[in-house]
Structures are given as structure tokens and as C-alpha cells.
PDB file of C-alpha atoms in Angstrom:
ATOM      1  CA  MET A  11      19.399   1.846  22.921  1.00 68.00           C
ATOM      2  CA  MET A  12      15.472   2.306  21.582  1.00 72.00           C
ATOM      3  CA  THR A  13      13.694  -1.008  23.028  1.00 90.00           C
ATOM      4  CA  GLU A  14      11.522  -2.823  20.433  1.00 90.00           C
ATOM      5  CA  GLN A  15       8.361  -1.239  21.771  1.00 92.00           C
ATOM      6  CA  GLY A  16       9.932   2.166  21.250  1.00 93.00           C
ATOM      7  CA  ARG A  17      10.925   1.214  17.525  1.00 95.00           C
ATOM      8  CA  VAL A  18       7.527  -0.061  16.465  1.00 96.00           C
ATOM      9  CA  LEU A  19       6.002   3.040  18.666  1.00 95.00           C
ATOM     10  CA  SER A  20       7.936   5.148  16.210  1.00 95.00           C
ATOM     11  CA  ALA A  21       7.268   2.930  12.885  1.00 95.00           C
ATOM     12  CA  LEU A  22       3.482   3.456  13.338  1.00 95.00           C
ATOM     13  CA  LEU A  23       3.502   7.096  14.084  1.00 93.00           C
ATOM     14  CA  GLN A  24       5.549   7.753  10.786  1.00 92.00           C
ATOM     15  CA  GLY A  25       3.073   6.210   8.960  1.00 90.00           C
ATOM     16  CA  ALA A  26       3.834   2.422   8.078  1.00 93.00           C
ATOM     17  CA  PHE A  27       1.926  -0.213   7.345  1.00 93.00           C
ATOM     18  CA  ILE A  28       3.386  -3.302   9.723  1.00 96.00           C
ATOM     19  CA  CYS A  29       2.887  -6.482   8.106  1.00 95.00           C
ATOM     20  CA  GLN A  30       4.841  -9.825   8.172  1.00 95.00           C
ATOM     21  CA  VAL A  31       6.586  -9.313   4.969  1.00 95.00           C
ATOM     22  CA  THR A  32       7.518  -5.399   5.711  1.00 94.00           C
ATOM     23  CA  ASP A  33       8.581  -5.871   9.532  1.00 95.00           C
ATOM     24  CA  GLU A  34       8.374  -9.720  11.111  1.00 95.00           C
ATOM     25  CA  GLU A  35       9.779  -8.697  14.246  1.00 96.00           C
ATOM     26  CA  ALA A  36       7.212  -5.337  14.918  1.00 96.00           C
ATOM     27  CA  TRP A  37       4.455  -7.553  13.226  1.00 96.00           C
ATOM     28  CA  ARG A  38       4.710 -10.469  16.105  1.00 96.00           C
ATOM     29  CA  PHE A  39       5.098  -7.536  18.633  1.00 96.00           C
ATOM     30  CA  LEU A  40       1.786  -6.354  17.451  1.00 96.00           C
ATOM     31  CA  LYS A  41      -0.070  -9.552  17.365  1.00 95.00           C
ATOM     32  CA  SER A  42       0.617 -10.226  21.070  1.00 95.00           C
ATOM     33  CA  ARG A  43      -2.606  -8.790  22.617  1.00 93.00           C
ATOM     34  CA  ASP A  44      -0.379  -7.585  25.676  1.00 95.00           C
ATOM     35  CA  ASN A  45       2.378  -5.605  23.822  1.00 95.00           C
ATOM     36  CA  ALA A  46      -0.736  -4.050  21.641  1.00 94.00           C
ATOM     37  CA  ALA A  47      -2.465  -2.847  24.983  1.00 95.00           C
ATOM     38  CA  GLN A  48       0.604  -1.342  26.302  1.00 95.00           C
ATOM     39  CA  LEU A  49       1.125   0.746  23.071  1.00 95.00           C
ATOM     40  CA  GLU A  50      -2.258   2.559  23.625  1.00 95.00           C
ATOM     41  CA  PRO A  51      -1.575   4.806  26.524  1.00 95.00           C
ATOM     42  CA  HIS A  52       1.086   6.072  24.131  1.00 95.00           C
ATOM     43  CA  LEU A  53      -0.175   6.401  21.239  1.00 95.00           C
ATOM     44  CA  ALA A  54      -3.643   8.064  22.952  1.00 94.00           C
ATOM     45  CA  LEU A  55      -1.131  11.065  23.922  1.00 94.00           C
ATOM     46  CA  LEU A  56      -0.767  12.002  20.252  1.00 93.00           C
ATOM     47  CA  ASN A  57      -4.748  11.404  19.505  1.00 93.00           C
ATOM     48  CA  ARG A  58      -3.617   7.837  18.046  1.00 93.00           C
ATOM     49  CA  THR A  59      -4.899   4.385  18.428  1.00 93.00           C
ATOM     50  CA  LEU A  60      -3.736   0.987  16.872  1.00 94.00           C
ATOM     51  CA  SER A  61      -6.004   0.274  13.515  1.00 92.00           C
ATOM     52  CA  THR A  62      -5.678  -3.063  11.713  1.00 91.00           C
ATOM     53  CA  THR A  63      -6.954  -4.339   8.141  1.00 85.00           C
ATOM     54  CA  ALA A  64     -10.366  -6.861   7.703  1.00 75.00           C
ATOM     55  CA  GLU A  65      -8.144  -9.861   8.565  1.00 81.00           C
ATOM     56  CA  GLY A  66      -6.075  -8.296  11.429  1.00 85.00           C
ATOM     57  CA  ASP A  67      -2.869  -8.779   9.710  1.00 91.00           C
ATOM     58  CA  VAL A  68      -1.904  -5.647   8.999  1.00 94.00           C
ATOM     59  CA  PHE A  69      -1.280  -2.715  11.748  1.00 95.00           C
ATOM     60  CA  PHE A  70      -1.331   1.194  11.106  1.00 94.00           C
ATOM     61  CA  ALA A  71      -1.800   3.886  13.498  1.00 93.00           C
ATOM     62  CA  SER A  72      -4.873   6.174  12.938  1.00 90.00           C
ATOM     63  CA  PHE A  73      -6.501   9.167  14.980  1.00 89.00           C
ATOM     64  CA  LEU A  74      -8.626   8.343  17.836  1.00 86.00           C
ATOM     65  CA  THR A  75     -11.070  11.460  17.863  1.00 86.00           C
ATOM     66  CA  ILE A  76     -11.798  13.517  15.118  1.00 83.00           C
ATOM     67  CA  GLY A  77     -11.845  17.014  15.432  1.00 83.00           C
ATOM     68  CA  GLU A  78     -11.651  19.914  12.111  1.00 85.00           C
ATOM     69  CA  ASN A  79      -7.910  19.475  11.834  1.00 87.00           C
ATOM     70  CA  GLU A  80      -7.827  15.911  11.694  1.00 80.00           C
ATOM     71  CA  ARG A  81     -10.714  15.384   9.552  1.00 82.00           C
ATOM     72  CA  LYS A  82      -8.857  18.321   6.934  1.00 85.00           C
ATOM     73  CA  VAL A  83      -5.769  15.376   6.829  1.00 82.00           C
ATOM     74  CA  LEU A  84      -7.644  12.177   6.744  1.00 81.00           C
ATOM     75  CA  THR A  85      -9.985  14.312   3.835  1.00 81.00           C
ATOM     76  CA  GLN A  86      -6.637  15.016   2.173  1.00 82.00           C
ATOM     77  CA  GLN A  87      -5.401  11.689   2.468  1.00 79.00           C
ATOM     78  CA  PHE A  88      -8.285   9.725   1.080  1.00 79.00           C
ATOM     79  CA  GLN A  89      -8.375  12.062  -2.000  1.00 79.00           C
ATOM     80  CA  ASP A  90      -4.757  11.509  -2.438  1.00 80.00           C
ATOM     81  CA  THR A  91      -5.114   7.885  -2.285  1.00 80.00           C
ATOM     82  CA  ALA A  92      -8.411   7.657  -4.784  1.00 79.00           C
ATOM     83  CA  SER A  93      -6.705   9.758  -7.173  1.00 82.00           C
ATOM     84  CA  ASN A  94      -3.776   7.101  -7.975  1.00 87.00           C
ATOM     85  CA  LEU A  95      -6.375   4.056  -7.534  1.00 88.00           C
ATOM     86  CA  VAL A  96      -6.364   4.027 -11.789  1.00 89.00           C
ATOM     87  CA  PRO A  97      -2.501   3.560 -11.943  1.00 93.00           C
ATOM     88  CA  LEU A  98      -2.531   1.175  -9.059  1.00 94.00           C
ATOM     89  CA  VAL A  99      -5.276  -1.148 -10.284  1.00 93.00           C
ATOM     90  CA  GLU A 100      -4.078  -0.941 -13.884  1.00 95.00           C
ATOM     91  CA  TRP A 101      -0.669  -2.100 -12.554  1.00 96.00           C
ATOM     92  CA  LEU A 102      -2.063  -5.308 -10.920  1.00 94.00           C
ATOM     93  CA  LEU A 103      -4.113  -6.007 -13.349  1.00 94.00           C
ATOM     94  CA  LEU A 104      -1.284  -5.909 -15.936  1.00 96.00           C
ATOM     95  CA  VAL A 105       1.450  -7.928 -13.361  1.00 95.00           C
ATOM     96  CA  GLN A 106      -1.342 -10.255 -13.118  1.00 94.00           C
ATOM     97  CA  GLN A 107      -2.405 -11.243 -16.534  1.00 94.00           C
ATOM     98  CA  ALA A 108       1.171 -10.841 -17.223  1.00 94.00           C
ATOM     99  CA  ASN A 109       1.896 -13.942 -14.699  1.00 90.00           C
ATOM    100  CA  GLU A 110      -1.155 -15.961 -16.150  1.00 89.00           C
ATOM    101  CA  SER A 111      -2.588 -15.936 -12.703  1.00 85.00           C
ATOM    102  CA  ASP A 112      -6.252 -16.146 -11.753  1.00 83.00           C
ATOM    103  CA  MET A 113      -4.758 -14.512  -8.096  1.00 85.00           C
ATOM    104  CA  PRO A 114      -4.469 -11.117  -7.328  1.00 89.00           C
ATOM    105  CA  ILE A 115      -1.074  -9.694  -6.016  1.00 92.00           C
ATOM    106  CA  THR A 116      -1.446  -9.357  -2.707  1.00 92.00           C
ATOM    107  CA  MET A 117       0.515  -9.400   0.951  1.00 94.00           C
ATOM    108  CA  GLY A 118       3.996 -11.709   0.361  1.00 94.00           C
ATOM    109  CA  SER A 119       2.985 -11.845  -3.431  1.00 94.00           C
ATOM    110  CA  ALA A 120       6.776 -12.618  -5.358  1.00 95.00           C
ATOM    111  CA  ILE A 121       7.284 -10.698  -8.316  1.00 96.00           C
ATOM    112  CA  ARG A 122      10.575 -11.662 -10.276  1.00 95.00           C
ATOM    113  CA  LEU A 123      10.995  -8.217 -12.247  1.00 95.00           C
ATOM    114  CA  ASN A 124      13.393  -9.855 -15.093  1.00 95.00           C
ATOM    115  CA  GLU A 125      10.736 -12.575 -15.832  1.00 95.00           C
ATOM    116  CA  LEU A 126       7.978  -9.796 -15.665  1.00 96.00           C
ATOM    117  CA  GLN A 127      10.012  -7.633 -18.613  1.00 96.00           C
ATOM    118  CA  THR A 128      10.808 -10.785 -20.497  1.00 96.00           C
ATOM    119  CA  THR A 129       6.901 -11.307 -20.630  1.00 96.00           C
ATOM    120  CA  ILE A 130       5.730  -7.704 -20.806  1.00 96.00           C
ATOM    121  CA  GLU A 131       8.523  -7.369 -24.152  1.00 95.00           C
ATOM    122  CA  ASP A 132       7.159 -10.545 -25.845  1.00 96.00           C
ATOM    123  CA  THR A 133       3.592  -9.083 -25.745  1.00 95.00           C
ATOM    124  CA  PRO A 134       3.087  -5.965 -27.407  1.00 96.00           C
ATOM    125  CA  ALA A 135      -0.217  -5.452 -25.685  1.00 96.00           C
ATOM    126  CA  TYR A 136       1.300  -5.581 -22.521  1.00 96.00           C
ATOM    127  CA  ALA A 137       4.290  -3.199 -23.262  1.00 96.00           C
ATOM    128  CA  GLU A 138       1.350  -0.668 -24.462  1.00 96.00           C
ATOM    129  CA  GLN A 139      -0.257  -0.835 -21.591  1.00 96.00           C
ATOM    130  CA  LEU A 140       2.999  -0.468 -19.273  1.00 96.00           C
ATOM    131  CA  GLU A 141       3.924   2.555 -21.115  1.00 96.00           C
ATOM    132  CA  LYS A 142       0.608   4.357 -20.707  1.00 95.00           C
ATOM    133  CA  ILE A 143       0.936   3.168 -16.890  1.00 96.00           C
ATOM    134  CA  SER A 144       4.408   4.461 -16.967  1.00 96.00           C
ATOM    135  CA  ARG A 145       3.444   8.155 -17.391  1.00 95.00           C
ATOM    136  CA  TYR A 146       0.678   8.698 -14.963  1.00 93.00           C
ATOM    137  CA  ARG A 147       2.019  11.190 -13.010  1.00 91.00           C
ATOM    138  CA  MET A 148       2.035   8.599 -10.152  1.00 92.00           C
ATOM    139  CA  PHE A 149       5.107   7.373 -11.410  1.00 95.00           C
ATOM    140  CA  GLY A 150       6.241   9.912 -13.941  1.00 93.00           C
ATOM    141  CA  SER A 151       7.885   8.040 -16.242  1.00 93.00           C
ATOM    142  CA  THR A 152       9.617   9.897 -19.335  1.00 92.00           C
ATOM    143  CA  SER A 153      12.091   6.902 -20.353  1.00 92.00           C
ATOM    144  CA  VAL A 154      11.052   5.858 -24.026  1.00 91.00           C
ATOM    145  CA  ASN A 155      12.627   2.209 -23.487  1.00 94.00           C
ATOM    146  CA  LEU A 156      10.459  -0.630 -21.952  1.00 95.00           C
ATOM    147  CA  ASP A 157      13.275  -1.673 -19.359  1.00 94.00           C
ATOM    148  CA  GLY A 158      13.489   2.282 -17.892  1.00 95.00           C
ATOM    149  CA  GLN A 159       9.341   2.577 -17.665  1.00 95.00           C
ATOM    150  CA  LEU A 160       9.163  -0.866 -15.469  1.00 96.00           C
ATOM    151  CA  LYS A 161      11.882   0.337 -13.317  1.00 95.00           C
ATOM    152  CA  GLN A 162      10.342   3.465 -12.600  1.00 96.00           C
ATOM    153  CA  VAL A 163       7.026   2.455 -11.697  1.00 97.00           C
ATOM    154  CA  PHE A 164       8.756  -0.678  -9.115  1.00 97.00           C
ATOM    155  CA  LYS A 165      10.848   2.497  -7.525  1.00 96.00           C
ATOM    156  CA  ARG A 166       7.993   4.400  -7.137  1.00 96.00           C
ATOM    157  CA  LEU A 167       5.630   2.058  -6.067  1.00 96.00           C
ATOM    158  CA  THR A 168       8.862   0.782  -3.165  1.00 96.00           C
ATOM    159  CA  GLU A 169       8.808   4.420  -2.146  1.00 95.00           C
ATOM    160  CA  MET A 170       5.132   4.372  -1.500  1.00 93.00           C
ATOM    161  CA  GLY A 171       5.169   1.243   0.227  1.00 94.00           C
ATOM    162  CA  TYR A 172       3.028  -0.875  -1.815  1.00 96.00           C
ATOM    163  CA  LEU A 173       6.230  -3.462  -2.644  1.00 97.00           C
ATOM    164  CA  ILE A 174       9.440  -4.347  -0.494  1.00 96.00           C
ATOM    165  CA  LYS A 175      13.072  -5.516  -2.125  1.00 95.00           C
ATOM    166  CA  PRO A 176      14.279  -8.044   0.686  1.00 93.00           C
ATOM    167  CA  ASN A 177      17.554  -8.436  -1.357  1.00 93.00           C
ATOM    168  CA  PRO A 178      18.931  -5.652  -2.616  1.00 89.00           C
ATOM    169  CA  ASP A 179      21.354  -7.739  -4.886  1.00 90.00           C
ATOM    170  CA  LYS A 180      18.377  -9.865  -6.683  1.00 92.00           C
ATOM    171  CA  GLN A 181      15.419  -8.346  -8.827  1.00 93.00           C
ATOM    172  CA  ILE A 182      12.651  -9.707  -6.597  1.00 95.00           C
ATOM    173  CA  TYR A 183       9.834  -7.774  -5.011  1.00 97.00           C
ATOM    174  CA  LEU A 184       7.411  -8.912  -2.572  1.00 97.00           C
ATOM    175  CA  GLY A 185       3.684  -6.990  -1.955  1.00 96.00           C
ATOM    176  CA  THR A 186       3.178  -5.502   1.520  1.00 96.00           C
ATOM    177  CA  GLY A 187       0.233  -4.876   3.657  1.00 94.00           C
ATOM    178  CA  LYS A 188      -0.267  -1.839   2.094  1.00 93.00           C
ATOM    179  CA  ILE A 189      -1.875  -3.574  -1.200  1.00 93.00           C
ATOM    180  CA  ASP A 190      -4.448  -5.580   1.141  1.00 91.00           C
ATOM    181  CA  HIS A 191      -5.146  -1.834   2.786  1.00 88.00           C
ATOM    182  CA  LEU A 192      -5.633  -0.911  -0.771  1.00 89.00           C
ATOM    183  CA  TYR A 193      -8.188  -3.728  -1.458  1.00 89.00           C
ATOM    184  CA  GLU A 194     -10.154  -2.554   1.367  1.00 86.00           C
ATOM    185  CA  MET A 195     -10.245   0.901  -0.011  1.00 83.00           C
ATOM    186  CA  LEU A 196     -11.120  -0.197  -3.268  1.00 84.00           C
ATOM    187  CA  ARG A 197     -14.429  -2.202  -1.857  1.00 84.00           C
ATOM    188  CA  PHE A 198     -15.369   0.758  -0.002  1.00 81.00           C
ATOM    189  CA  ILE A 199     -15.498   3.182  -2.724  1.00 78.00           C
ATOM    190  CA  ASP A 200     -17.266   0.432  -4.780  1.00 79.00           C
ATOM    191  CA  GLU A 201     -19.833  -0.024  -1.849  1.00 78.00           C
ATOM    192  CA  THR A 202     -20.177   3.779  -2.113  1.00 76.00           C
ATOM    193  CA  GLU A 203     -20.182   4.534  -5.574  1.00 69.00           C
ATOM    194  CA  ALA A 204     -23.411   6.129  -5.457  1.00 65.00           C
ATOM    195  CA  LEU A 205     -21.226   9.035  -3.574  1.00 65.00           C
ATOM    196  CA  SER A 206     -18.607  12.028  -4.512  1.00 68.00           C
ATOM    197  CA  LEU A 207     -14.887  11.668  -3.795  1.00 63.00           C
ATOM    198  CA  SER A 208     -15.912  14.533  -0.610  1.00 66.00           C
ATOM    199  CA  GLU A 209     -18.639  12.404   0.841  1.00 69.00           C
ATOM    200  CA  GLN A 210     -17.011   9.070   0.280  1.00 66.00           C
ATOM    201  CA  ALA A 211     -13.953  10.458   2.214  1.00 63.00           C
ATOM    202  CA  GLU A 212     -16.559  11.569   4.932  1.00 65.00           C
ATOM    203  CA  ALA A 213     -17.832   8.191   4.664  1.00 67.00           C
ATOM    204  CA  ALA A 214     -14.874   6.825   5.703  1.00 63.00           C
ATOM    205  CA  ILE A 215     -13.761   9.167   8.654  1.00 64.00           C
ATOM    206  CA  SER A 216     -17.323   8.342  10.058  1.00 63.00           C
ATOM    207  CA  GLN A 217     -16.681   4.646  10.007  1.00 62.00           C
ATOM    208  CA  GLY A 218     -13.170   5.431  11.357  1.00 56.00           C
ATOM    209  CA  SER A 219     -11.792   2.864   9.076  1.00 51.00           C
ATOM    210  CA  LEU A 220      -9.548   2.367   5.585  1.00 49.00           C
ATOM    211  CA  ILE A 221      -7.157   5.282   6.999  1.00 52.00           C
TER     212      ILE A 221
END
């Protein structure tokens, strides 16, 4: 039977963003400095180290040293994420507006799908925006009705790790720590807006952050 240390190590090496929402046991395990320190030698064997977001509440594995192969991988990851920023930001704004909230969606934010759908259905501008968002390659919806478009968007966001559905019998989703990581990338891109995408990727890699 796999130990908790082994389970957490495996999740990190698979690219998981571990937070209190996605895996509270693993998150509490990593919150212990002793536990985190014990993982480092195992991660280092595969050229990885434990990293966190700025607030320290989201854990993920990043490269320990950057060689040519790692640089290529990181540059591609950065560019892939950057290419999805427009649909992601437009979706975040749509949900915030539909909820009539001053606060953006963050880790732990609850989204009630049925309530959101009702609001969008009652507001033509929101329905038009949802249709536009759902057509992005990232979501790839081919549905002509709002219900299908919304479900496809939430399905993809869950697959990509931005949302989690704790109870399969309830249409309630929670934002994960990957959304907080997304905000850090948005801030970084905003700070380096004068640079090209490839230069931004290089800057992110050199800082050892974001990815």
C-alpha cells in the first residue's frame, strides 16, 4: 500500500496543483516543513523541486535546474497556457458579472451551475458571451443551445484542473489553486507586456516562477 509521502510525490510528478480544495490531506502534508523537506531528495532525483504560489497555499513541482530540454518544455507550457488566457479570462469575467460579485473567482469559490445558467438565460448579453467563449478551441463546443455550451465549458475546466466537482450528485463546482496560479501568470504577463511571448517565456523561466 502506498504511503502518504508516496501518494503526494506521485501527484506532484504528474503535474498536480495541490491545494486545500483539490486534496486537503496532501495539502496538510505539504504544509509541514518537515514533510516537504523529506520529499525534496526524491524530487531532486528527477530534477524537480517543490514550489508554491506567492501565497504559499498551492504546491506543485517545478524543474530544479534548467537545461536545454527543460527550457523547451517550459517554453511550450508557457505558450500553451498563454494561448488559453483569453478564453479563461473571459469566462472568469462572465461568472463574476453573472454573480454580481465584486470578487473574482479564486480557490474555494463555489459556482452553482443551475443558478449561473438561469442568470445567463435571462440576460441576452451573457448568453451571447457564453456562446462566444464556448466556441474557443480550448472549449470546443459545437452545441447550439446554452445548456450544452455551459456544460462543455465546465467539463473542460474540470478536466484542466481549474474546477473541481466535490459531489457528483450536485451541480456545484469549486475553484482550485490552479486558478490562483493563473492569476500569478496574468500578473507576470502584465508586468512584462512590452516583451514578446517567447521573451516572456524566457523571463518566466529565468525567474524560476509560474511554471
